[in-house]
Amino acid sequence: MSAIRLLVLGAVKQHGRAHGYQVRNDLEYWGAHEWSHAKPGSIYHALKQMAKQGLLHAHEVAPSTVGGPPRVEYELTGAGTEEYFALLREALTTYDQKTDVLSAAIGFMVDLPRAETVELLRRRVRALDEWRAEVTGYYTPEGGPEQLGHIGEIMHFWVHSADAGKEWTLGLIERIEGGAYVFAGEGEAFVGVLGEGEENPYAKP
């Protein structure tokens, strides 16, 4: 899965309707330009592609002040909403997602109900356990990586990653079950987007 689709759909959803610069500004505000491939070119390309695919509706709202084409605002279609939630659920559940995909999912997890988010994360824990069991079918962590020569370091890294991923996920589950954050249907959620005209301290020139 590409993080850019989830990031762009999520950013548009948080605004209701948003033009490309707003989406770019939000993603830079979240630091996504540092931990993902959410660069300006890929953001605008994703918006146009998903509009062609019927996931976003493109509204031409105003002529450009500098004589260019009209400004376009994007809004999720029904198919776009379905795609967004499918990507979000997959990203929270799958143990081997890239860091940028999981990071994007964490940023949007509060769009789901609390109980569902916990269940998805528990599935992730089970998948990590299964993956670890596969690795340790060929490699005994207690014996140390040297038992397989330097190649054992690969297995050692996988086991360590599974253990660290499980520990982090269980900690997140504990915080969520303890009442942290405002999830869907619970009231006014945290607003993580910039208002129109609000200065972005992290914007790239």
PDB file of C-alpha atoms in Angstrom:
ATOM      1  CA  MET A   1       0.000   0.000   0.000  1.00  0.00           C
ATOM      2  CA  SER A   2       1.159   3.531  -0.730  1.00  0.00           C
ATOM      3  CA  ALA A   3       0.908   5.973   2.154  1.00  0.00           C
ATOM      4  CA  ILE A   4       0.192   8.863  -0.199  1.00  0.00           C
ATOM      5  CA  ARG A   5      -3.334   7.646  -1.036  1.00  0.00           C
ATOM      6  CA  LEU A   6      -4.271   7.295   2.622  1.00  0.00           C
ATOM      7  CA  LEU A   7      -2.676  10.633   3.532  1.00  0.00           C
ATOM      8  CA  VAL A   8      -4.350  12.581   0.740  1.00  0.00           C
ATOM      9  CA  LEU A   9      -7.792  11.020   1.238  1.00  0.00           C
ATOM     10  CA  GLY A  10      -7.535  11.596   4.981  1.00  0.00           C
ATOM     11  CA  ALA A  11      -6.469  15.221   4.587  1.00  0.00           C
ATOM     12  CA  VAL A  12      -9.336  15.957   2.195  1.00  0.00           C
ATOM     13  CA  LYS A  13     -11.796  14.228   4.534  1.00  0.00           C
ATOM     14  CA  GLN A  14     -10.707  16.357   7.494  1.00  0.00           C
ATOM     15  CA  HIS A  15     -11.505  19.525   5.565  1.00  0.00           C
ATOM     16  CA  GLY A  16     -14.648  18.286   3.834  1.00  0.00           C
ATOM     17  CA  ARG A  17     -13.451  20.089   0.734  1.00  0.00           C
ATOM     18  CA  ALA A  18      -9.863  21.128   0.144  1.00  0.00           C
ATOM     19  CA  HIS A  19      -7.708  22.436  -2.671  1.00  0.00           C
ATOM     20  CA  GLY A  20      -4.279  21.033  -3.415  1.00  0.00           C
ATOM     21  CA  TYR A  21      -2.337  23.647  -1.501  1.00  0.00           C
ATOM     22  CA  GLN A  22      -4.385  22.998   1.654  1.00  0.00           C
ATOM     23  CA  VAL A  23      -3.672  19.273   1.414  1.00  0.00           C
ATOM     24  CA  ARG A  24       0.035  19.915   0.870  1.00  0.00           C
ATOM     25  CA  ASN A  25       0.095  22.409   3.746  1.00  0.00           C
ATOM     26  CA  ASP A  26      -1.558  19.949   6.128  1.00  0.00           C
ATOM     27  CA  LEU A  27       0.780  17.096   5.216  1.00  0.00           C
ATOM     28  CA  GLU A  28       3.803  19.338   5.769  1.00  0.00           C
ATOM     29  CA  TYR A  29       2.271  20.488   9.068  1.00  0.00           C
ATOM     30  CA  TRP A  30       2.106  16.822  10.123  1.00  0.00           C
ATOM     31  CA  GLY A  31       5.727  16.317   8.998  1.00  0.00           C
ATOM     32  CA  ALA A  32       4.657  13.809   6.351  1.00  0.00           C
ATOM     33  CA  HIS A  33       7.125  15.310   3.859  1.00  0.00           C
ATOM     34  CA  GLU A  34       9.885  14.026   6.182  1.00  0.00           C
ATOM     35  CA  TRP A  35       8.604  10.502   6.951  1.00  0.00           C
ATOM     36  CA  SER A  36       6.795   9.651   3.704  1.00  0.00           C
ATOM     37  CA  HIS A  37       6.881  10.319  -0.028  1.00  0.00           C
ATOM     38  CA  ALA A  38       4.278  13.073   0.331  1.00  0.00           C
ATOM     39  CA  LYS A  39       6.157  15.626  -1.758  1.00  0.00           C
ATOM     40  CA  PRO A  40       4.307  18.425  -3.613  1.00  0.00           C
ATOM     41  CA  GLY A  41       4.435  16.679  -6.992  1.00  0.00           C
ATOM     42  CA  SER A  42       3.154  13.369  -5.635  1.00  0.00           C
ATOM     43  CA  ILE A  43       0.359  15.102  -3.689  1.00  0.00           C
ATOM     44  CA  TYR A  44      -1.015  16.950  -6.736  1.00  0.00           C
ATOM     45  CA  HIS A  45      -0.598  13.839  -8.886  1.00  0.00           C
ATOM     46  CA  ALA A  46      -2.509  11.738  -6.338  1.00  0.00           C
ATOM     47  CA  LEU A  47      -5.362  14.272  -6.217  1.00  0.00           C
ATOM     48  CA  LYS A  48      -5.734  14.267  -9.997  1.00  0.00           C
ATOM     49  CA  GLN A  49      -5.435  10.484 -10.291  1.00  0.00           C
ATOM     50  CA  MET A  50      -7.980   9.791  -7.576  1.00  0.00           C
ATOM     51  CA  ALA A  51     -10.368  12.283  -9.158  1.00  0.00           C
ATOM     52  CA  LYS A  52     -10.056  10.318 -12.428  1.00  0.00           C
ATOM     53  CA  GLN A  53     -10.693   7.099 -10.499  1.00  0.00           C
ATOM     54  CA  GLY A  54     -13.899   8.477  -9.013  1.00  0.00           C
ATOM     55  CA  LEU A  55     -12.577   8.646  -5.445  1.00  0.00           C
ATOM     56  CA  LEU A  56     -12.585  12.443  -5.360  1.00  0.00           C
ATOM     57  CA  HIS A  57     -14.960  14.958  -6.871  1.00  0.00           C
ATOM     58  CA  ALA A  58     -13.156  17.970  -8.342  1.00  0.00           C
ATOM     59  CA  HIS A  59     -14.955  21.329  -8.015  1.00  0.00           C
ATOM     60  CA  GLU A  60     -13.707  24.290 -10.053  1.00  0.00           C
ATOM     61  CA  VAL A  61     -14.474  27.091  -7.630  1.00  0.00           C
ATOM     62  CA  ALA A  62     -12.679  30.273  -8.634  1.00  0.00           C
ATOM     63  CA  PRO A  63     -10.437  31.664 -11.354  1.00  0.00           C
ATOM     64  CA  SER A  64      -6.772  31.941 -10.536  1.00  0.00           C
ATOM     65  CA  THR A  65      -5.656  35.361  -9.323  1.00  0.00           C
ATOM     66  CA  VAL A  66      -2.541  35.084 -11.492  1.00  0.00           C
ATOM     67  CA  GLY A  67      -4.285  34.179 -14.724  1.00  0.00           C
ATOM     68  CA  GLY A  68      -3.880  30.403 -14.565  1.00  0.00           C
ATOM     69  CA  PRO A  69      -6.575  27.723 -14.576  1.00  0.00           C
ATOM     70  CA  PRO A  70      -9.401  27.849 -12.000  1.00  0.00           C
ATOM     71  CA  ARG A  71      -8.631  26.655  -8.490  1.00  0.00           C
ATOM     72  CA  VAL A  72      -9.918  23.141  -7.868  1.00  0.00           C
ATOM     73  CA  GLU A  73     -11.316  21.915  -4.569  1.00  0.00           C
ATOM     74  CA  TYR A  74     -11.570  18.191  -3.925  1.00  0.00           C
ATOM     75  CA  GLU A  75     -14.197  16.290  -1.967  1.00  0.00           C
ATOM     76  CA  LEU A  76     -14.467  12.573  -1.194  1.00  0.00           C
ATOM     77  CA  THR A  77     -17.067  10.665  -3.173  1.00  0.00           C
ATOM     78  CA  GLY A  78     -18.878   7.663  -1.705  1.00  0.00           C
ATOM     79  CA  ALA A  79     -16.281   5.409  -3.329  1.00  0.00           C
ATOM     80  CA  GLY A  80     -13.513   7.619  -1.941  1.00  0.00           C
ATOM     81  CA  THR A  81     -14.885   7.314   1.581  1.00  0.00           C
ATOM     82  CA  GLU A  82     -15.031   3.519   1.230  1.00  0.00           C
ATOM     83  CA  GLU A  83     -11.466   3.457  -0.098  1.00  0.00           C
ATOM     84  CA  TYR A  84     -10.239   5.677   2.738  1.00  0.00           C
ATOM     85  CA  PHE A  85     -11.671   3.471   5.478  1.00  0.00           C
ATOM     86  CA  ALA A  86     -10.512   0.276   3.727  1.00  0.00           C
ATOM     87  CA  LEU A  87      -6.947   1.619   3.536  1.00  0.00           C
ATOM     88  CA  LEU A  88      -7.085   2.810   7.142  1.00  0.00           C
ATOM     89  CA  ARG A  89      -8.288  -0.555   8.458  1.00  0.00           C
ATOM     90  CA  GLU A  90      -5.698  -2.450   6.412  1.00  0.00           C
ATOM     91  CA  ALA A  91      -2.887  -0.179   7.593  1.00  0.00           C
ATOM     92  CA  LEU A  92      -3.774  -0.649  11.265  1.00  0.00           C
ATOM     93  CA  THR A  93      -4.138  -4.421  10.957  1.00  0.00           C
ATOM     94  CA  THR A  94      -1.290  -5.561   8.740  1.00  0.00           C
ATOM     95  CA  TYR A  95       1.946  -6.259  10.617  1.00  0.00           C
ATOM     96  CA  ASP A  96       4.339  -5.632   7.712  1.00  0.00           C
ATOM     97  CA  GLN A  97       3.175  -2.201   6.601  1.00  0.00           C
ATOM     98  CA  LYS A  98       5.941   0.280   5.886  1.00  0.00           C
ATOM     99  CA  THR A  99       6.550   2.845   8.600  1.00  0.00           C
ATOM    100  CA  ASP A 100       4.995   5.674   6.591  1.00  0.00           C
ATOM    101  CA  VAL A 101       1.766   3.712   6.045  1.00  0.00           C
ATOM    102  CA  LEU A 102       1.445   2.832   9.721  1.00  0.00           C
ATOM    103  CA  SER A 103       2.278   6.436  10.685  1.00  0.00           C
ATOM    104  CA  ALA A 104      -0.507   7.708   8.425  1.00  0.00           C
ATOM    105  CA  ALA A 105      -2.941   5.198   9.944  1.00  0.00           C
ATOM    106  CA  ILE A 106      -2.072   6.313  13.479  1.00  0.00           C
ATOM    107  CA  GLY A 107      -2.800   9.887  12.445  1.00  0.00           C
ATOM    108  CA  PHE A 108      -6.279   8.948  11.232  1.00  0.00           C
ATOM    109  CA  MET A 109      -7.222   6.122  13.620  1.00  0.00           C
ATOM    110  CA  VAL A 110      -9.626   8.384  15.541  1.00  0.00           C
ATOM    111  CA  ASP A 111     -11.896   8.418  12.470  1.00  0.00           C
ATOM    112  CA  LEU A 112     -12.895   4.899  13.553  1.00  0.00           C
ATOM    113  CA  PRO A 113     -14.851   3.879  16.665  1.00  0.00           C
ATOM    114  CA  ARG A 114     -12.679   3.152  19.709  1.00  0.00           C
ATOM    115  CA  ALA A 115     -13.698  -0.530  19.972  1.00  0.00           C
ATOM    116  CA  GLU A 116     -13.011  -1.185  16.298  1.00  0.00           C
ATOM    117  CA  THR A 117      -9.592   0.464  16.491  1.00  0.00           C
ATOM    118  CA  VAL A 118      -8.664  -1.762  19.431  1.00  0.00           C
ATOM    119  CA  GLU A 119      -9.825  -4.879  17.568  1.00  0.00           C
ATOM    120  CA  LEU A 120      -7.803  -3.938  14.471  1.00  0.00           C
ATOM    121  CA  LEU A 121      -4.699  -3.413  16.610  1.00  0.00           C
ATOM    122  CA  ARG A 122      -5.275  -6.756  18.339  1.00  0.00           C
ATOM    123  CA  ARG A 123      -5.319  -8.378  14.908  1.00  0.00           C
ATOM    124  CA  ARG A 124      -1.987  -6.696  14.251  1.00  0.00           C
ATOM    125  CA  VAL A 125      -0.596  -8.234  17.451  1.00  0.00           C
ATOM    126  CA  ARG A 126      -1.811 -11.690  16.390  1.00  0.00           C
ATOM    127  CA  ALA A 127      -0.211 -11.245  12.959  1.00  0.00           C
ATOM    128  CA  LEU A 128       3.081 -10.233  14.604  1.00  0.00           C
ATOM    129  CA  ASP A 129       2.952 -13.349  16.802  1.00  0.00           C
ATOM    130  CA  GLU A 130       2.351 -15.548  13.753  1.00  0.00           C
ATOM    131  CA  TRP A 131       5.196 -13.903  11.842  1.00  0.00           C
ATOM    132  CA  ARG A 132       7.561 -14.331  14.799  1.00  0.00           C
ATOM    133  CA  ALA A 133       6.609 -17.995  15.068  1.00  0.00           C
ATOM    134  CA  GLU A 134       7.440 -18.455  11.375  1.00  0.00           C
ATOM    135  CA  VAL A 135      10.878 -16.911  11.836  1.00  0.00           C
ATOM    136  CA  THR A 136      11.655 -18.889  14.994  1.00  0.00           C
ATOM    137  CA  GLY A 137      10.727 -22.073  13.171  1.00  0.00           C
ATOM    138  CA  TYR A 138      14.132 -21.691  11.499  1.00  0.00           C
ATOM    139  CA  TYR A 139      15.988 -19.621  14.070  1.00  0.00           C
ATOM    140  CA  THR A 140      16.318 -19.872  17.854  1.00  0.00           C
ATOM    141  CA  PRO A 141      16.722 -16.356  19.306  1.00  0.00           C
ATOM    142  CA  GLU A 142      18.252 -17.709  22.518  1.00  0.00           C
ATOM    143  CA  GLY A 143      21.119 -19.194  20.505  1.00  0.00           C
ATOM    144  CA  GLY A 144      22.110 -15.791  19.175  1.00  0.00           C
ATOM    145  CA  PRO A 145      22.597 -14.737  15.562  1.00  0.00           C
ATOM    146  CA  GLU A 146      26.061 -16.309  15.263  1.00  0.00           C
ATOM    147  CA  GLN A 147      24.538 -19.792  14.951  1.00  0.00           C
ATOM    148  CA  LEU A 148      23.646 -18.970  11.335  1.00  0.00           C
ATOM    149  CA  GLY A 149      26.724 -16.916  10.558  1.00  0.00           C
ATOM    150  CA  HIS A 150      26.215 -13.265   9.741  1.00  0.00           C
ATOM    151  CA  ILE A 151      22.942 -14.210   7.987  1.00  0.00           C
ATOM    152  CA  GLY A 152      21.580 -14.876  11.462  1.00  0.00           C
ATOM    153  CA  GLU A 153      21.590 -11.113  12.003  1.00  0.00           C
ATOM    154  CA  ILE A 154      18.713 -10.906   9.508  1.00  0.00           C
ATOM    155  CA  MET A 155      16.633 -13.339  11.548  1.00  0.00           C
ATOM    156  CA  HIS A 156      17.673 -11.552  14.734  1.00  0.00           C
ATOM    157  CA  PHE A 157      16.472  -8.250  13.260  1.00  0.00           C
ATOM    158  CA  TRP A 158      13.108  -9.779  12.258  1.00  0.00           C
ATOM    159  CA  VAL A 159      12.516 -11.223  15.726  1.00  0.00           C
ATOM    160  CA  HIS A 160      13.506  -7.944  17.376  1.00  0.00           C
ATOM    161  CA  SER A 161      11.183  -6.026  15.018  1.00  0.00           C
ATOM    162  CA  ALA A 162       8.280  -8.360  15.837  1.00  0.00           C
ATOM    163  CA  ASP A 163       8.882  -8.011  19.579  1.00  0.00           C
ATOM    164  CA  ALA A 164       9.232  -4.237  19.403  1.00  0.00           C
ATOM    165  CA  GLY A 165       6.162  -3.912  17.177  1.00  0.00           C
ATOM    166  CA  LYS A 166       4.093  -6.028  19.539  1.00  0.00           C
ATOM    167  CA  GLU A 167       5.244  -4.081  22.613  1.00  0.00           C
ATOM    168  CA  TRP A 168       4.394  -0.741  20.991  1.00  0.00           C
ATOM    169  CA  THR A 169       0.998  -1.976  19.742  1.00  0.00           C
ATOM    170  CA  LEU A 170       0.021  -3.365  23.147  1.00  0.00           C
ATOM    171  CA  GLY A 171       0.978  -0.041  24.733  1.00  0.00           C
ATOM    172  CA  LEU A 172      -1.217   1.828  22.260  1.00  0.00           C
ATOM    173  CA  ILE A 173      -4.120  -0.549  22.926  1.00  0.00           C
ATOM    174  CA  GLU A 174      -3.724   0.028  26.661  1.00  0.00           C
ATOM    175  CA  ARG A 175      -3.812   3.808  26.227  1.00  0.00           C
ATOM    176  CA  ILE A 176      -6.866   3.660  23.968  1.00  0.00           C
ATOM    177  CA  GLU A 177      -8.737   1.317  26.311  1.00  0.00           C
ATOM    178  CA  GLY A 178      -7.800   3.655  29.155  1.00  0.00           C
ATOM    179  CA  GLY A 179      -9.740   6.478  27.497  1.00  0.00           C
ATOM    180  CA  ALA A 180      -7.037   8.314  25.564  1.00  0.00           C
ATOM    181  CA  TYR A 181      -8.095  10.452  22.589  1.00  0.00           C
ATOM    182  CA  VAL A 182     -11.526  11.165  21.135  1.00  0.00           C
ATOM    183  CA  PHE A 183     -12.718   8.564  18.626  1.00  0.00           C
ATOM    184  CA  ALA A 184     -15.594   8.562  16.129  1.00  0.00           C
ATOM    185  CA  GLY A 185     -18.969   9.039  17.754  1.00  0.00           C
ATOM    186  CA  GLU A 186     -17.550  10.277  21.064  1.00  0.00           C
ATOM    187  CA  GLY A 187     -17.725  14.040  20.607  1.00  0.00           C
ATOM    188  CA  GLU A 188     -15.515  16.789  19.264  1.00  0.00           C
ATOM    189  CA  ALA A 189     -12.296  15.306  17.935  1.00  0.00           C
ATOM    190  CA  PHE A 190      -8.842  16.853  17.944  1.00  0.00           C
ATOM    191  CA  VAL A 191      -8.421  19.218  14.977  1.00  0.00           C
ATOM    192  CA  GLY A 192      -5.151  18.530  13.219  1.00  0.00           C
ATOM    193  CA  VAL A 193      -5.533  20.726  10.152  1.00  0.00           C
ATOM    194  CA  LEU A 194      -4.648  24.334   9.498  1.00  0.00           C
ATOM    195  CA  GLY A 195      -7.376  26.904   8.960  1.00  0.00           C
ATOM    196  CA  GLU A 196      -7.605  28.941   5.759  1.00  0.00           C
ATOM    197  CA  GLY A 197      -4.769  31.469   5.818  1.00  0.00           C
ATOM    198  CA  GLU A 198      -3.213  30.015   8.975  1.00  0.00           C
ATOM    199  CA  GLU A 199       0.570  30.069   8.790  1.00  0.00           C
ATOM    200  CA  ASN A 200       2.310  26.704   8.606  1.00  0.00           C
ATOM    201  CA  PRO A 201       5.590  26.820  10.565  1.00  0.00           C
ATOM    202  CA  TYR A 202       6.848  23.724   8.741  1.00  0.00           C
ATOM    203  CA  ALA A 203       5.980  24.755   5.172  1.00  0.00           C
ATOM    204  CA  LYS A 204       8.638  24.217   2.542  1.00  0.00           C
ATOM    205  CA  PRO A 205       9.463  27.380   0.584  1.00  0.00           C
TER     206      PRO A 205
END
